[in-house]
């Protein structure tokens, strides 16, 4: 869960 959160953090920020 922690890995996914950190991994999707930059992607989500860039997407949104």
PDBML (XML) file of the C-alpha atoms, coordinates in Angstrom:
<?xml version="1.0" encoding="UTF-8" ?>
<PDBx:datablock datablockName="MODEL"
   xmlns:PDBx="http://pdbml.pdb.org/schema/pdbx-v50.xsd"
   xmlns:xsi="http://www.w3.org/2001/XMLSchema-instance"
   xsi:schemaLocation="http://pdbml.pdb.org/schema/pdbx-v50.xsd pdbx-v50.xsd">
   <PDBx:atom_siteCategory>
      <PDBx:atom_site id="1">
         <PDBx:B_iso_or_equiv>0.00</PDBx:B_iso_or_equiv>
         <PDBx:Cartn_x>0.000</PDBx:Cartn_x>
         <PDBx:Cartn_y>0.000</PDBx:Cartn_y>
         <PDBx:Cartn_z>0.000</PDBx:Cartn_z>
         <PDBx:auth_asym_id>A</PDBx:auth_asym_id>
         <PDBx:auth_atom_id>CA</PDBx:auth_atom_id>
         <PDBx:auth_comp_id>UNK</PDBx:auth_comp_id>
         <PDBx:auth_seq_id>1</PDBx:auth_seq_id>
         <PDBx:group_PDB>ATOM</PDBx:group_PDB>
         <PDBx:label_alt_id xsi:nil="true" />
         <PDBx:label_asym_id>A</PDBx:label_asym_id>
         <PDBx:label_atom_id>CA</PDBx:label_atom_id>
         <PDBx:label_comp_id>UNK</PDBx:label_comp_id>
         <PDBx:label_entity_id>1</PDBx:label_entity_id>
         <PDBx:label_seq_id>1</PDBx:label_seq_id>
         <PDBx:occupancy>1.00</PDBx:occupancy>
         <PDBx:pdbx_PDB_model_num>1</PDBx:pdbx_PDB_model_num>
         <PDBx:type_symbol>C</PDBx:type_symbol>
      </PDBx:atom_site>
      <PDBx:atom_site id="2">
         <PDBx:B_iso_or_equiv>0.00</PDBx:B_iso_or_equiv>
         <PDBx:Cartn_x>2.812</PDBx:Cartn_x>
         <PDBx:Cartn_y>2.376</PDBx:Cartn_y>
         <PDBx:Cartn_z>0.896</PDBx:Cartn_z>
         <PDBx:auth_asym_id>A</PDBx:auth_asym_id>
         <PDBx:auth_atom_id>CA</PDBx:auth_atom_id>
         <PDBx:auth_comp_id>UNK</PDBx:auth_comp_id>
         <PDBx:auth_seq_id>2</PDBx:auth_seq_id>
         <PDBx:group_PDB>ATOM</PDBx:group_PDB>
         <PDBx:label_alt_id xsi:nil="true" />
         <PDBx:label_asym_id>A</PDBx:label_asym_id>
         <PDBx:label_atom_id>CA</PDBx:label_atom_id>
         <PDBx:label_comp_id>UNK</PDBx:label_comp_id>
         <PDBx:label_entity_id>1</PDBx:label_entity_id>
         <PDBx:label_seq_id>2</PDBx:label_seq_id>
         <PDBx:occupancy>1.00</PDBx:occupancy>
         <PDBx:pdbx_PDB_model_num>1</PDBx:pdbx_PDB_model_num>
         <PDBx:type_symbol>C</PDBx:type_symbol>
      </PDBx:atom_site>
      <PDBx:atom_site id="3">
         <PDBx:B_iso_or_equiv>0.00</PDBx:B_iso_or_equiv>
         <PDBx:Cartn_x>4.686</PDBx:Cartn_x>
         <PDBx:Cartn_y>1.556</PDBx:Cartn_y>
         <PDBx:Cartn_z>-2.312</PDBx:Cartn_z>
         <PDBx:auth_asym_id>A</PDBx:auth_asym_id>
         <PDBx:auth_atom_id>CA</PDBx:auth_atom_id>
         <PDBx:auth_comp_id>UNK</PDBx:auth_comp_id>
         <PDBx:auth_seq_id>3</PDBx:auth_seq_id>
         <PDBx:group_PDB>ATOM</PDBx:group_PDB>
         <PDBx:label_alt_id xsi:nil="true" />
         <PDBx:label_asym_id>A</PDBx:label_asym_id>
         <PDBx:label_atom_id>CA</PDBx:label_atom_id>
         <PDBx:label_comp_id>UNK</PDBx:label_comp_id>
         <PDBx:label_entity_id>1</PDBx:label_entity_id>
         <PDBx:label_seq_id>3</PDBx:label_seq_id>
         <PDBx:occupancy>1.00</PDBx:occupancy>
         <PDBx:pdbx_PDB_model_num>1</PDBx:pdbx_PDB_model_num>
         <PDBx:type_symbol>C</PDBx:type_symbol>
      </PDBx:atom_site>
      <PDBx:atom_site id="4">
         <PDBx:B_iso_or_equiv>0.00</PDBx:B_iso_or_equiv>
         <PDBx:Cartn_x>1.592</PDBx:Cartn_x>
         <PDBx:Cartn_y>2.183</PDBx:Cartn_y>
         <PDBx:Cartn_z>-4.414</PDBx:Cartn_z>
         <PDBx:auth_asym_id>A</PDBx:auth_asym_id>
         <PDBx:auth_atom_id>CA</PDBx:auth_atom_id>
         <PDBx:auth_comp_id>UNK</PDBx:auth_comp_id>
         <PDBx:auth_seq_id>4</PDBx:auth_seq_id>
         <PDBx:group_PDB>ATOM</PDBx:group_PDB>
         <PDBx:label_alt_id xsi:nil="true" />
         <PDBx:label_asym_id>A</PDBx:label_asym_id>
         <PDBx:label_atom_id>CA</PDBx:label_atom_id>
         <PDBx:label_comp_id>UNK</PDBx:label_comp_id>
         <PDBx:label_entity_id>1</PDBx:label_entity_id>
         <PDBx:label_seq_id>4</PDBx:label_seq_id>
         <PDBx:occupancy>1.00</PDBx:occupancy>
         <PDBx:pdbx_PDB_model_num>1</PDBx:pdbx_PDB_model_num>
         <PDBx:type_symbol>C</PDBx:type_symbol>
      </PDBx:atom_site>
      <PDBx:atom_site id="5">
         <PDBx:B_iso_or_equiv>0.00</PDBx:B_iso_or_equiv>
         <PDBx:Cartn_x>0.873</PDBx:Cartn_x>
         <PDBx:Cartn_y>5.476</PDBx:Cartn_y>
         <PDBx:Cartn_z>-2.665</PDBx:Cartn_z>
         <PDBx:auth_asym_id>A</PDBx:auth_asym_id>
         <PDBx:auth_atom_id>CA</PDBx:auth_atom_id>
         <PDBx:auth_comp_id>UNK</PDBx:auth_comp_id>
         <PDBx:auth_seq_id>5</PDBx:auth_seq_id>
         <PDBx:group_PDB>ATOM</PDBx:group_PDB>
         <PDBx:label_alt_id xsi:nil="true" />
         <PDBx:label_asym_id>A</PDBx:label_asym_id>
         <PDBx:label_atom_id>CA</PDBx:label_atom_id>
         <PDBx:label_comp_id>UNK</PDBx:label_comp_id>
         <PDBx:label_entity_id>1</PDBx:label_entity_id>
         <PDBx:label_seq_id>5</PDBx:label_seq_id>
         <PDBx:occupancy>1.00</PDBx:occupancy>
         <PDBx:pdbx_PDB_model_num>1</PDBx:pdbx_PDB_model_num>
         <PDBx:type_symbol>C</PDBx:type_symbol>
      </PDBx:atom_site>
      <PDBx:atom_site id="6">
         <PDBx:B_iso_or_equiv>0.00</PDBx:B_iso_or_equiv>
         <PDBx:Cartn_x>4.378</PDBx:Cartn_x>
         <PDBx:Cartn_y>6.782</PDBx:Cartn_y>
         <PDBx:Cartn_z>-3.305</PDBx:Cartn_z>
         <PDBx:auth_asym_id>A</PDBx:auth_asym_id>
         <PDBx:auth_atom_id>CA</PDBx:auth_atom_id>
         <PDBx:auth_comp_id>UNK</PDBx:auth_comp_id>
         <PDBx:auth_seq_id>6</PDBx:auth_seq_id>
         <PDBx:group_PDB>ATOM</PDBx:group_PDB>
         <PDBx:label_alt_id xsi:nil="true" />
         <PDBx:label_asym_id>A</PDBx:label_asym_id>
         <PDBx:label_atom_id>CA</PDBx:label_atom_id>
         <PDBx:label_comp_id>UNK</PDBx:label_comp_id>
         <PDBx:label_entity_id>1</PDBx:label_entity_id>
         <PDBx:label_seq_id>6</PDBx:label_seq_id>
         <PDBx:occupancy>1.00</PDBx:occupancy>
         <PDBx:pdbx_PDB_model_num>1</PDBx:pdbx_PDB_model_num>
         <PDBx:type_symbol>C</PDBx:type_symbol>
      </PDBx:atom_site>
      <PDBx:atom_site id="7">
         <PDBx:B_iso_or_equiv>0.00</PDBx:B_iso_or_equiv>
         <PDBx:Cartn_x>4.434</PDBx:Cartn_x>
         <PDBx:Cartn_y>5.386</PDBx:Cartn_y>
         <PDBx:Cartn_z>-6.844</PDBx:Cartn_z>
         <PDBx:auth_asym_id>A</PDBx:auth_asym_id>
         <PDBx:auth_atom_id>CA</PDBx:auth_atom_id>
         <PDBx:auth_comp_id>UNK</PDBx:auth_comp_id>
         <PDBx:auth_seq_id>7</PDBx:auth_seq_id>
         <PDBx:group_PDB>ATOM</PDBx:group_PDB>
         <PDBx:label_alt_id xsi:nil="true" />
         <PDBx:label_asym_id>A</PDBx:label_asym_id>
         <PDBx:label_atom_id>CA</PDBx:label_atom_id>
         <PDBx:label_comp_id>UNK</PDBx:label_comp_id>
         <PDBx:label_entity_id>1</PDBx:label_entity_id>
         <PDBx:label_seq_id>7</PDBx:label_seq_id>
         <PDBx:occupancy>1.00</PDBx:occupancy>
         <PDBx:pdbx_PDB_model_num>1</PDBx:pdbx_PDB_model_num>
         <PDBx:type_symbol>C</PDBx:type_symbol>
      </PDBx:atom_site>
      <PDBx:atom_site id="8">
         <PDBx:B_iso_or_equiv>0.00</PDBx:B_iso_or_equiv>
         <PDBx:Cartn_x>1.103</PDBx:Cartn_x>
         <PDBx:Cartn_y>6.924</PDBx:Cartn_y>
         <PDBx:Cartn_z>-7.777</PDBx:Cartn_z>
         <PDBx:auth_asym_id>A</PDBx:auth_asym_id>
         <PDBx:auth_atom_id>CA</PDBx:auth_atom_id>
         <PDBx:auth_comp_id>UNK</PDBx:auth_comp_id>
         <PDBx:auth_seq_id>8</PDBx:auth_seq_id>
         <PDBx:group_PDB>ATOM</PDBx:group_PDB>
         <PDBx:label_alt_id xsi:nil="true" />
         <PDBx:label_asym_id>A</PDBx:label_asym_id>
         <PDBx:label_atom_id>CA</PDBx:label_atom_id>
         <PDBx:label_comp_id>UNK</PDBx:label_comp_id>
         <PDBx:label_entity_id>1</PDBx:label_entity_id>
         <PDBx:label_seq_id>8</PDBx:label_seq_id>
         <PDBx:occupancy>1.00</PDBx:occupancy>
         <PDBx:pdbx_PDB_model_num>1</PDBx:pdbx_PDB_model_num>
         <PDBx:type_symbol>C</PDBx:type_symbol>
      </PDBx:atom_site>
      <PDBx:atom_site id="9">
         <PDBx:B_iso_or_equiv>0.00</PDBx:B_iso_or_equiv>
         <PDBx:Cartn_x>1.843</PDBx:Cartn_x>
         <PDBx:Cartn_y>10.175</PDBx:Cartn_y>
         <PDBx:Cartn_z>-5.989</PDBx:Cartn_z>
         <PDBx:auth_asym_id>A</PDBx:auth_asym_id>
         <PDBx:auth_atom_id>CA</PDBx:auth_atom_id>
         <PDBx:auth_comp_id>UNK</PDBx:auth_comp_id>
         <PDBx:auth_seq_id>9</PDBx:auth_seq_id>
         <PDBx:group_PDB>ATOM</PDBx:group_PDB>
         <PDBx:label_alt_id xsi:nil="true" />
         <PDBx:label_asym_id>A</PDBx:label_asym_id>
         <PDBx:label_atom_id>CA</PDBx:label_atom_id>
         <PDBx:label_comp_id>UNK</PDBx:label_comp_id>
         <PDBx:label_entity_id>1</PDBx:label_entity_id>
         <PDBx:label_seq_id>9</PDBx:label_seq_id>
         <PDBx:occupancy>1.00</PDBx:occupancy>
         <PDBx:pdbx_PDB_model_num>1</PDBx:pdbx_PDB_model_num>
         <PDBx:type_symbol>C</PDBx:type_symbol>
      </PDBx:atom_site>
      <PDBx:atom_site id="10">
         <PDBx:B_iso_or_equiv>0.00</PDBx:B_iso_or_equiv>
         <PDBx:Cartn_x>3.832</PDBx:Cartn_x>
         <PDBx:Cartn_y>11.802</PDBx:Cartn_y>
         <PDBx:Cartn_z>-8.845</PDBx:Cartn_z>
         <PDBx:auth_asym_id>A</PDBx:auth_asym_id>
         <PDBx:auth_atom_id>CA</PDBx:auth_atom_id>
         <PDBx:auth_comp_id>UNK</PDBx:auth_comp_id>
         <PDBx:auth_seq_id>10</PDBx:auth_seq_id>
         <PDBx:group_PDB>ATOM</PDBx:group_PDB>
         <PDBx:label_alt_id xsi:nil="true" />
         <PDBx:label_asym_id>A</PDBx:label_asym_id>
         <PDBx:label_atom_id>CA</PDBx:label_atom_id>
         <PDBx:label_comp_id>UNK</PDBx:label_comp_id>
         <PDBx:label_entity_id>1</PDBx:label_entity_id>
         <PDBx:label_seq_id>10</PDBx:label_seq_id>
         <PDBx:occupancy>1.00</PDBx:occupancy>
         <PDBx:pdbx_PDB_model_num>1</PDBx:pdbx_PDB_model_num>
         <PDBx:type_symbol>C</PDBx:type_symbol>
      </PDBx:atom_site>
      <PDBx:atom_site id="11">
         <PDBx:B_iso_or_equiv>0.00</PDBx:B_iso_or_equiv>
         <PDBx:Cartn_x>1.653</PDBx:Cartn_x>
         <PDBx:Cartn_y>10.257</PDBx:Cartn_y>
         <PDBx:Cartn_z>-11.555</PDBx:Cartn_z>
         <PDBx:auth_asym_id>A</PDBx:auth_asym_id>
         <PDBx:auth_atom_id>CA</PDBx:auth_atom_id>
         <PDBx:auth_comp_id>UNK</PDBx:auth_comp_id>
         <PDBx:auth_seq_id>11</PDBx:auth_seq_id>
         <PDBx:group_PDB>ATOM</PDBx:group_PDB>
         <PDBx:label_alt_id xsi:nil="true" />
         <PDBx:label_asym_id>A</PDBx:label_asym_id>
         <PDBx:label_atom_id>CA</PDBx:label_atom_id>
         <PDBx:label_comp_id>UNK</PDBx:label_comp_id>
         <PDBx:label_entity_id>1</PDBx:label_entity_id>
         <PDBx:label_seq_id>11</PDBx:label_seq_id>
         <PDBx:occupancy>1.00</PDBx:occupancy>
         <PDBx:pdbx_PDB_model_num>1</PDBx:pdbx_PDB_model_num>
         <PDBx:type_symbol>C</PDBx:type_symbol>
      </PDBx:atom_site>
      <PDBx:atom_site id="12">
         <PDBx:B_iso_or_equiv>0.00</PDBx:B_iso_or_equiv>
         <PDBx:Cartn_x>-1.571</PDBx:Cartn_x>
         <PDBx:Cartn_y>11.497</PDBx:Cartn_y>
         <PDBx:Cartn_z>-9.985</PDBx:Cartn_z>
         <PDBx:auth_asym_id>A</PDBx:auth_asym_id>
         <PDBx:auth_atom_id>CA</PDBx:auth_atom_id>
         <PDBx:auth_comp_id>UNK</PDBx:auth_comp_id>
         <PDBx:auth_seq_id>12</PDBx:auth_seq_id>
         <PDBx:group_PDB>ATOM</PDBx:group_PDB>
         <PDBx:label_alt_id xsi:nil="true" />
         <PDBx:label_asym_id>A</PDBx:label_asym_id>
         <PDBx:label_atom_id>CA</PDBx:label_atom_id>
         <PDBx:label_comp_id>UNK</PDBx:label_comp_id>
         <PDBx:label_entity_id>1</PDBx:label_entity_id>
         <PDBx:label_seq_id>12</PDBx:label_seq_id>
         <PDBx:occupancy>1.00</PDBx:occupancy>
         <PDBx:pdbx_PDB_model_num>1</PDBx:pdbx_PDB_model_num>
         <PDBx:type_symbol>C</PDBx:type_symbol>
      </PDBx:atom_site>
      <PDBx:atom_site id="13">
         <PDBx:B_iso_or_equiv>0.00</PDBx:B_iso_or_equiv>
         <PDBx:Cartn_x>-0.103</PDBx:Cartn_x>
         <PDBx:Cartn_y>14.902</PDBx:Cartn_y>
         <PDBx:Cartn_z>-9.354</PDBx:Cartn_z>
         <PDBx:auth_asym_id>A</PDBx:auth_asym_id>
         <PDBx:auth_atom_id>CA</PDBx:auth_atom_id>
         <PDBx:auth_comp_id>UNK</PDBx:auth_comp_id>
         <PDBx:auth_seq_id>13</PDBx:auth_seq_id>
         <PDBx:group_PDB>ATOM</PDBx:group_PDB>
         <PDBx:label_alt_id xsi:nil="true" />
         <PDBx:label_asym_id>A</PDBx:label_asym_id>
         <PDBx:label_atom_id>CA</PDBx:label_atom_id>
         <PDBx:label_comp_id>UNK</PDBx:label_comp_id>
         <PDBx:label_entity_id>1</PDBx:label_entity_id>
         <PDBx:label_seq_id>13</PDBx:label_seq_id>
         <PDBx:occupancy>1.00</PDBx:occupancy>
         <PDBx:pdbx_PDB_model_num>1</PDBx:pdbx_PDB_model_num>
         <PDBx:type_symbol>C</PDBx:type_symbol>
      </PDBx:atom_site>
      <PDBx:atom_site id="14">
         <PDBx:B_iso_or_equiv>0.00</PDBx:B_iso_or_equiv>
         <PDBx:Cartn_x>1.001</PDBx:Cartn_x>
         <PDBx:Cartn_y>15.235</PDBx:Cartn_y>
         <PDBx:Cartn_z>-12.954</PDBx:Cartn_z>
         <PDBx:auth_asym_id>A</PDBx:auth_asym_id>
         <PDBx:auth_atom_id>CA</PDBx:auth_atom_id>
         <PDBx:auth_comp_id>UNK</PDBx:auth_comp_id>
         <PDBx:auth_seq_id>14</PDBx:auth_seq_id>
         <PDBx:group_PDB>ATOM</PDBx:group_PDB>
         <PDBx:label_alt_id xsi:nil="true" />
         <PDBx:label_asym_id>A</PDBx:label_asym_id>
         <PDBx:label_atom_id>CA</PDBx:label_atom_id>
         <PDBx:label_comp_id>UNK</PDBx:label_comp_id>
         <PDBx:label_entity_id>1</PDBx:label_entity_id>
         <PDBx:label_seq_id>14</PDBx:label_seq_id>
         <PDBx:occupancy>1.00</PDBx:occupancy>
         <PDBx:pdbx_PDB_model_num>1</PDBx:pdbx_PDB_model_num>
         <PDBx:type_symbol>C</PDBx:type_symbol>
      </PDBx:atom_site>
      <PDBx:atom_site id="15">
         <PDBx:B_iso_or_equiv>0.00</PDBx:B_iso_or_equiv>
         <PDBx:Cartn_x>-2.247</PDBx:Cartn_x>
         <PDBx:Cartn_y>13.875</PDBx:Cartn_y>
         <PDBx:Cartn_z>-14.342</PDBx:Cartn_z>
         <PDBx:auth_asym_id>A</PDBx:auth_asym_id>
         <PDBx:auth_atom_id>CA</PDBx:auth_atom_id>
         <PDBx:auth_comp_id>UNK</PDBx:auth_comp_id>
         <PDBx:auth_seq_id>15</PDBx:auth_seq_id>
         <PDBx:group_PDB>ATOM</PDBx:group_PDB>
         <PDBx:label_alt_id xsi:nil="true" />
         <PDBx:label_asym_id>A</PDBx:label_asym_id>
         <PDBx:label_atom_id>CA</PDBx:label_atom_id>
         <PDBx:label_comp_id>UNK</PDBx:label_comp_id>
         <PDBx:label_entity_id>1</PDBx:label_entity_id>
         <PDBx:label_seq_id>15</PDBx:label_seq_id>
         <PDBx:occupancy>1.00</PDBx:occupancy>
         <PDBx:pdbx_PDB_model_num>1</PDBx:pdbx_PDB_model_num>
         <PDBx:type_symbol>C</PDBx:type_symbol>
      </PDBx:atom_site>
      <PDBx:atom_site id="16">
         <PDBx:B_iso_or_equiv>0.00</PDBx:B_iso_or_equiv>
         <PDBx:Cartn_x>-4.410</PDBx:Cartn_x>
         <PDBx:Cartn_y>16.112</PDBx:Cartn_y>
         <PDBx:Cartn_z>-12.208</PDBx:Cartn_z>
         <PDBx:auth_asym_id>A</PDBx:auth_asym_id>
         <PDBx:auth_atom_id>CA</PDBx:auth_atom_id>
         <PDBx:auth_comp_id>UNK</PDBx:auth_comp_id>
         <PDBx:auth_seq_id>16</PDBx:auth_seq_id>
         <PDBx:group_PDB>ATOM</PDBx:group_PDB>
         <PDBx:label_alt_id xsi:nil="true" />
         <PDBx:label_asym_id>A</PDBx:label_asym_id>
         <PDBx:label_atom_id>CA</PDBx:label_atom_id>
         <PDBx:label_comp_id>UNK</PDBx:label_comp_id>
         <PDBx:label_entity_id>1</PDBx:label_entity_id>
         <PDBx:label_seq_id>16</PDBx:label_seq_id>
         <PDBx:occupancy>1.00</PDBx:occupancy>
         <PDBx:pdbx_PDB_model_num>1</PDBx:pdbx_PDB_model_num>
         <PDBx:type_symbol>C</PDBx:type_symbol>
      </PDBx:atom_site>
   </PDBx:atom_siteCategory>
</PDBx:datablock>
